[in-house]
mmCIF file of C-alpha atoms in Angstrom:
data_model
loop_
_atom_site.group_PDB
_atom_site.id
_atom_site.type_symbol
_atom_site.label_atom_id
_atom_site.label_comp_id
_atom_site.label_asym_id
_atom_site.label_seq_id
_atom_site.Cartn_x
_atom_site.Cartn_y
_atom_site.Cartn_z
ATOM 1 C CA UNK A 820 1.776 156.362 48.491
ATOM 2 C CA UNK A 821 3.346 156.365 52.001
ATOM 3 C CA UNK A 822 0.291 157.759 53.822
ATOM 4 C CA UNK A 823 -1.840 155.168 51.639
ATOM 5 C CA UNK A 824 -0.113 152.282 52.703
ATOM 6 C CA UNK A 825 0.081 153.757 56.406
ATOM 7 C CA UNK A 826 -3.786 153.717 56.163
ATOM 8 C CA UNK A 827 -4.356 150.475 54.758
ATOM 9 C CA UNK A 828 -1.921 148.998 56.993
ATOM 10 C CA UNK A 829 -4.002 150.375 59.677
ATOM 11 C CA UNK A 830 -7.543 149.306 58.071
ATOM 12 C CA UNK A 831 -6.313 145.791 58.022
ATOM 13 C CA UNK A 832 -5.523 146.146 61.760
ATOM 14 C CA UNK A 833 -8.626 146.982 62.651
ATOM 15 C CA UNK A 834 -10.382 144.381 60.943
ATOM 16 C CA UNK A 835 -7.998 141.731 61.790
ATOM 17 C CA UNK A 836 -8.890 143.070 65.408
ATOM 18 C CA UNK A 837 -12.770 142.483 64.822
ATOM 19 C CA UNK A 838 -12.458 139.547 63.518
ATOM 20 C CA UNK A 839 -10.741 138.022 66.364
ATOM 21 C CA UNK A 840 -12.784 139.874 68.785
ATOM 22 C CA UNK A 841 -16.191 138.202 67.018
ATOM 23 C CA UNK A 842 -14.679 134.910 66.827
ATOM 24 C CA UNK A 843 -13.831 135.279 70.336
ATOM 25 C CA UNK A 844 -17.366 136.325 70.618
ATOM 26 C CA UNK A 845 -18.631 133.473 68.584
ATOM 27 C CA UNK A 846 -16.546 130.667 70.553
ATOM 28 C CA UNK A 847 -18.398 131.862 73.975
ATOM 29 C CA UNK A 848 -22.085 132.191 72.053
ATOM 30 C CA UNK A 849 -21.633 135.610 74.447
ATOM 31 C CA UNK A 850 -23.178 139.011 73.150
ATOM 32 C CA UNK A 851 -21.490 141.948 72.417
ATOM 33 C CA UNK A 852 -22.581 145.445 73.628
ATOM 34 C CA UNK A 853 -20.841 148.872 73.668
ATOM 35 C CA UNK A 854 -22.972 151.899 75.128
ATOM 36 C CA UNK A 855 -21.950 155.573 74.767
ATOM 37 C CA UNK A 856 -23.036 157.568 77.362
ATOM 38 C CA UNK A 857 -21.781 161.152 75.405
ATOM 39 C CA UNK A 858 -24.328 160.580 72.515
ATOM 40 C CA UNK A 859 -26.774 158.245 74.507
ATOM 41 C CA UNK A 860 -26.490 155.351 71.662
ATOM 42 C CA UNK A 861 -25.654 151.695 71.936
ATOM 43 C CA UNK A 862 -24.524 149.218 70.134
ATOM 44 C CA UNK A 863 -25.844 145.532 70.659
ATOM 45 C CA UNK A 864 -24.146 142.999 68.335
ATOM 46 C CA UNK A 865 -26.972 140.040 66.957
ATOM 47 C CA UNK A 866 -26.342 137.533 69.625
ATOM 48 C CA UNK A 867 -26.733 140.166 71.664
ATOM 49 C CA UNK A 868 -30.207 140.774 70.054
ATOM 50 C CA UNK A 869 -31.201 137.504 69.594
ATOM 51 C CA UNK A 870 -30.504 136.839 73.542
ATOM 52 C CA UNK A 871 -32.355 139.377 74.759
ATOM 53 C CA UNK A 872 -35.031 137.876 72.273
ATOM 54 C CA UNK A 873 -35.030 140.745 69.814
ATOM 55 C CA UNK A 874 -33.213 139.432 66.664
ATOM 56 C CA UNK A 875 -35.098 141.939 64.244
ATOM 57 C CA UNK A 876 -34.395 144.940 66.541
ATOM 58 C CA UNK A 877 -32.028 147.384 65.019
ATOM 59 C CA UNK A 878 -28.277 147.026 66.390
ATOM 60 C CA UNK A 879 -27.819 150.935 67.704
ATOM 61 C CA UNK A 880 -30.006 152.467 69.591
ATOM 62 C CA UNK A 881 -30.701 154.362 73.024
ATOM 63 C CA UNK A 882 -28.689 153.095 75.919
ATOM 64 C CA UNK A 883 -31.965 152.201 78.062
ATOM 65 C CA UNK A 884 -33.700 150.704 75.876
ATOM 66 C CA UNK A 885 -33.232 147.490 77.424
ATOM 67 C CA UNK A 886 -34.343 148.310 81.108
ATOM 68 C CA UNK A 887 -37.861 147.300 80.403
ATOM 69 C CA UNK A 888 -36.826 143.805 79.716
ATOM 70 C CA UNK A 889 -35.414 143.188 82.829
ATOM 71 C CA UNK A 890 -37.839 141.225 85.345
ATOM 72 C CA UNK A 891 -39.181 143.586 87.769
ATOM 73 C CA UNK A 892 -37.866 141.009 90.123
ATOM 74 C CA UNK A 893 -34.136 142.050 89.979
ATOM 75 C CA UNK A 894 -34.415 145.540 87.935
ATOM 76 C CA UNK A 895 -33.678 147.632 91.084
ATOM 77 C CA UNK A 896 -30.797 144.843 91.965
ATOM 78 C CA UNK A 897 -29.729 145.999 88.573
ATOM 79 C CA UNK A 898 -29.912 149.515 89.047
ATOM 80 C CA UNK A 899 -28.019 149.648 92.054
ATOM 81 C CA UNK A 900 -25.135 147.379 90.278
ATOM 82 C CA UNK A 901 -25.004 150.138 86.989
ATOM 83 C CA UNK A 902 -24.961 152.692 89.539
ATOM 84 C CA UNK A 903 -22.306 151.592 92.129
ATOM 85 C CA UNK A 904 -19.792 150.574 89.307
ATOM 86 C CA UNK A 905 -19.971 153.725 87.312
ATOM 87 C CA UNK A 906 -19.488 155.626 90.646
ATOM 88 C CA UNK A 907 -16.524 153.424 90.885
ATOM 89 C CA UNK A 908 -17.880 152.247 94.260
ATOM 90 C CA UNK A 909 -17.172 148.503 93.143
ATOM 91 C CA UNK A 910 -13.968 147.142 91.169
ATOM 92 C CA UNK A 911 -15.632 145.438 88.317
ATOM 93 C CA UNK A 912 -19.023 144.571 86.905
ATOM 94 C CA UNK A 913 -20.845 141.548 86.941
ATOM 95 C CA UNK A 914 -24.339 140.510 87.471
ATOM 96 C CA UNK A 915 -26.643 138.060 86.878
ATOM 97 C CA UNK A 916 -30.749 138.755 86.200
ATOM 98 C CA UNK A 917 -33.961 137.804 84.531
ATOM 99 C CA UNK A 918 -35.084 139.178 81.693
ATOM 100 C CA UNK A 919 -38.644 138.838 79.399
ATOM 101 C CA UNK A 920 -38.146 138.015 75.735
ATOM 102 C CA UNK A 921 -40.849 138.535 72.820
ATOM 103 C CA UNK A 922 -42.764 135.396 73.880
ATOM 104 C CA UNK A 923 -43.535 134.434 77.314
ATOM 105 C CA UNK A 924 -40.425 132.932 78.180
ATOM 106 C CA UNK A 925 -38.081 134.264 81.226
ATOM 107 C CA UNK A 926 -34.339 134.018 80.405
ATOM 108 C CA UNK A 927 -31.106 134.210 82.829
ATOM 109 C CA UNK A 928 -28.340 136.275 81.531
ATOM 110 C CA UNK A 929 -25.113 137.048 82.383
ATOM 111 C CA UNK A 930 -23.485 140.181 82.222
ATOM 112 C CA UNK A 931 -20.285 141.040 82.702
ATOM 113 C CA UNK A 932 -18.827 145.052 81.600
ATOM 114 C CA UNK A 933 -15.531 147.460 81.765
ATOM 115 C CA UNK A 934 -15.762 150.993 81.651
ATOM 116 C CA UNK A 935 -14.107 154.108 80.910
ATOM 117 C CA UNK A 936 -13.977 157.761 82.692
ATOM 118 C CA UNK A 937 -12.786 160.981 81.384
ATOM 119 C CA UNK A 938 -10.289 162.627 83.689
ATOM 120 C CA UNK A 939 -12.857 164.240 85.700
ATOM 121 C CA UNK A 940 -14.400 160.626 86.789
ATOM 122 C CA UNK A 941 -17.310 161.190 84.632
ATOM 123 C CA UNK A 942 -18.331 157.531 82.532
ATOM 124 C CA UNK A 943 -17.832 157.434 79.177
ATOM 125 C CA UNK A 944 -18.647 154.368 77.931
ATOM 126 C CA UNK A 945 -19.122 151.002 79.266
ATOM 127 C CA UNK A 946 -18.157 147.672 77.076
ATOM 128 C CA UNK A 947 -19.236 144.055 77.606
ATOM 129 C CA UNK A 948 -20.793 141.128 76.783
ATOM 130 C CA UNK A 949 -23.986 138.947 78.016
ATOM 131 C CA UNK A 950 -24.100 135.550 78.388
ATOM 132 C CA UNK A 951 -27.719 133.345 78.537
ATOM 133 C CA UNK A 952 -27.022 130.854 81.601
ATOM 134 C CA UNK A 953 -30.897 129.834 81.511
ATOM 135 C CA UNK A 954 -30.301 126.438 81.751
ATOM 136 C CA UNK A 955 -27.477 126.788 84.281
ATOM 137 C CA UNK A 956 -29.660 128.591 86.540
ATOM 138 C CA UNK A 957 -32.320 126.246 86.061
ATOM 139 C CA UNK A 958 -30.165 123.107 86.791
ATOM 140 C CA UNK A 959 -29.260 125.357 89.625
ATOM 141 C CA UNK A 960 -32.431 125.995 90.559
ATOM 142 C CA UNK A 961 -33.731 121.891 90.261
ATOM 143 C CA UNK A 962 -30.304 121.401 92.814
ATOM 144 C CA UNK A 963 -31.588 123.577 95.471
ATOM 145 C CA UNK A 964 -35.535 122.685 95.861
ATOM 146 C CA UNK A 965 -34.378 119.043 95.926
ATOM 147 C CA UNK A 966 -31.787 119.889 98.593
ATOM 148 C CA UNK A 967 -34.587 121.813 100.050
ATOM 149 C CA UNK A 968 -36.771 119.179 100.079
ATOM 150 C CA UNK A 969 -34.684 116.432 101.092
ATOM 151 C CA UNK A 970 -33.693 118.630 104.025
ATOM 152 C CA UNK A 971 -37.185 119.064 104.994
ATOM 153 C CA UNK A 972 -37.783 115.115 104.546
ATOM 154 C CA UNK A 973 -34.641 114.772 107.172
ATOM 155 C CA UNK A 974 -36.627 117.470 109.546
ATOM 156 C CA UNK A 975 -39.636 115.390 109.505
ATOM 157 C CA UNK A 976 -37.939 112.065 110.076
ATOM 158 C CA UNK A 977 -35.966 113.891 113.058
ATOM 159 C CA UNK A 978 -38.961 115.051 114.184
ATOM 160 C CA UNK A 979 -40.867 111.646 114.003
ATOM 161 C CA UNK A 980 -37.542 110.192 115.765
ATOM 162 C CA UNK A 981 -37.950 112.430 118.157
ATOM 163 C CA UNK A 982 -41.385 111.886 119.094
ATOM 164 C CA UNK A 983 -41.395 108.439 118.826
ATOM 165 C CA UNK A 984 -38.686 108.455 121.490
ATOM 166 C CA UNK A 985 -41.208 110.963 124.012
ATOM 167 C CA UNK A 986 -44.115 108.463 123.378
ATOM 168 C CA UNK A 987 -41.814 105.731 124.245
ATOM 169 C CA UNK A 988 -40.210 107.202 127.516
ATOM 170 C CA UNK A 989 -43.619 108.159 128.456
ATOM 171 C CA UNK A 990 -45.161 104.631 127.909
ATOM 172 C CA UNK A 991 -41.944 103.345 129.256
ATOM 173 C CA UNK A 992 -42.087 105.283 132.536
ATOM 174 C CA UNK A 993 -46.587 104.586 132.399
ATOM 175 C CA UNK A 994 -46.191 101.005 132.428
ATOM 176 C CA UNK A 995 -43.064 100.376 135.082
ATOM 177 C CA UNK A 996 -44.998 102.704 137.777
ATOM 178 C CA UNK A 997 -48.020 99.737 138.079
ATOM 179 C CA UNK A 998 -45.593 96.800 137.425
ATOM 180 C CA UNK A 999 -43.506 97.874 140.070
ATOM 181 C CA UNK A 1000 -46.460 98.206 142.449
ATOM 182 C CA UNK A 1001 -47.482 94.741 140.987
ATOM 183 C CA UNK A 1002 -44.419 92.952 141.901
ATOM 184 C CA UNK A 1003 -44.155 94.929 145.447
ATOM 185 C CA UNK A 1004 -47.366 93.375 146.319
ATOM 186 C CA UNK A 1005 -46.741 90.080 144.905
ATOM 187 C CA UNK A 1006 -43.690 90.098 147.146
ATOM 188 C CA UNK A 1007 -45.244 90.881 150.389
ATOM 189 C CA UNK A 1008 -48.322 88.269 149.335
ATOM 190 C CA UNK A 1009 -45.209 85.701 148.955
ATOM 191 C CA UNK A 1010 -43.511 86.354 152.581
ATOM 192 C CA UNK A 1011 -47.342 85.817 153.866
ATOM 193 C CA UNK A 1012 -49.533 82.173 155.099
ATOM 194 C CA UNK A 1013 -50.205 80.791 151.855
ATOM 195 C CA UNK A 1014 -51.061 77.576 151.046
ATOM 196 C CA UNK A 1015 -49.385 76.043 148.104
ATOM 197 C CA UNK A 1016 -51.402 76.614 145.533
ATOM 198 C CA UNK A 1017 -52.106 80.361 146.718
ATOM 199 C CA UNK A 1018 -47.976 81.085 146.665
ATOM 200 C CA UNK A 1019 -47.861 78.920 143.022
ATOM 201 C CA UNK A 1020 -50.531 81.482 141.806
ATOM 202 C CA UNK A 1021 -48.698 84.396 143.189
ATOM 203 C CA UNK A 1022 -45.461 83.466 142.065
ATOM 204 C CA UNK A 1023 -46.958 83.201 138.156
ATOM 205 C CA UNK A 1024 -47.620 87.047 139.083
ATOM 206 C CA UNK A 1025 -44.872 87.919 140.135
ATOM 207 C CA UNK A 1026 -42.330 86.081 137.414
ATOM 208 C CA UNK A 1027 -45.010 87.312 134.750
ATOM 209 C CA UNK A 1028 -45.018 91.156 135.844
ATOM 210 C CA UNK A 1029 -40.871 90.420 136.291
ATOM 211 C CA UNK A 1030 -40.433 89.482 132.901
ATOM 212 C CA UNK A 1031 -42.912 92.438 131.190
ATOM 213 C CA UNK A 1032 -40.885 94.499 133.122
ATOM 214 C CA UNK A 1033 -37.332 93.253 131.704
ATOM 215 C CA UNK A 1034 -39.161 93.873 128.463
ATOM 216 C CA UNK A 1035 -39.843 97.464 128.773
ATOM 217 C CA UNK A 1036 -36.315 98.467 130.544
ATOM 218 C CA UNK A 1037 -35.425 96.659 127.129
#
């Protein structure tokens, strides 16, 4: 009766322990996963499934199984990730990647894991969950083309600024060279014999070209 009660003690444990752990699971709409490298088998809880976009799939089976889902894009990224934590060549595990579902659509998931070694340093097992961040990544995505393209719209303006202000000093610098000469001319006619008219006519010149060239220093 002892031993009985030791065991159901324990069985209620257990499932007390599950329970939180798939509310906990539940509350964060995260996935569940737990793959065992001895026998090669994983388990993939049904939000795990149904992320992935295999609800009907069955809930254990081989650890790789799900390679071929990830986008070709970021499989190697992924790779090197697995590969680097299990060597224990990074602290922890997290990574973000694209898979394909069923249909034609292109998901972003989240996946964070925790491992365990044998004494030897050899892997285990390797616990975790997945988390679908498509629309984060999206939102993400929407931030950084229009940040992109505003910064190219500043780049252009810049640029227009910028040559707007060559074609100016150019003109600028075109235009003075002949008044210049103008009014240099218009002075010496002014020191010369001319009769009244002849210096009013110059001196229309000369004010004229004086004030155009007030205009461009401007």
């Amino acid at each position: 009766a002892s031993d009985f009660t030791a065991q159901h003690n324990m069985e209620q444990r257990v499932r007390l322990q599950e329970e939180r752990w798939n509310l906990a699971l539940a509350a964060n709409n995260d996935g569940f996963f737990d793959c065992d490298f001895e026998t090669g088998l994983a388990f993939r809880s049904a939000r795990c499934r149904d992320i992935f976009g295999y609800p009907n799939s069955p809930e254990i089976g081989p650890n790789d199984d799900w390679k071929h889902l990830i986008h070709e894009g970021d499989s190697k990224r992924v790779e090197v990730a697995v590969e680097r934590y299990l060597a224990r060549l990074d602290p922890s595990f997290e990574v973000e990647y694209r898979i394909r579902t069923q249909g034609p659509e292109i998901r972003w998931i989240l996946c964070r894991a925790q491992a365990q070694w044998d004494a030897s340093g050899k892997p285990l097992r390797m616990v975790g969950s997945v988390s679908d961040i498509t629309a984060r990544k999206h939102t993400e995505i929407a931030v950084r083309l229009q940040a992109d393209w505003l910064a190219e719209a500043r780049d252009r303006a810049e640029a227009a600024t910028h040559a707007k202000s060559r074609f100016l000093a150019t003109m600028s610098h075109e235009i003075r060279t002949p008044l210049n000469a103008i009014l240099g001319m218009t002075n010496l006619l002014l020191e010369s014999r001319l009769n009244k008219d002849q210096w009013e006519n110059v001196e229309t010149i000369r004010s004229s070209s004086a004030t155009l060239l007030a205009l461009v220093e401007d």
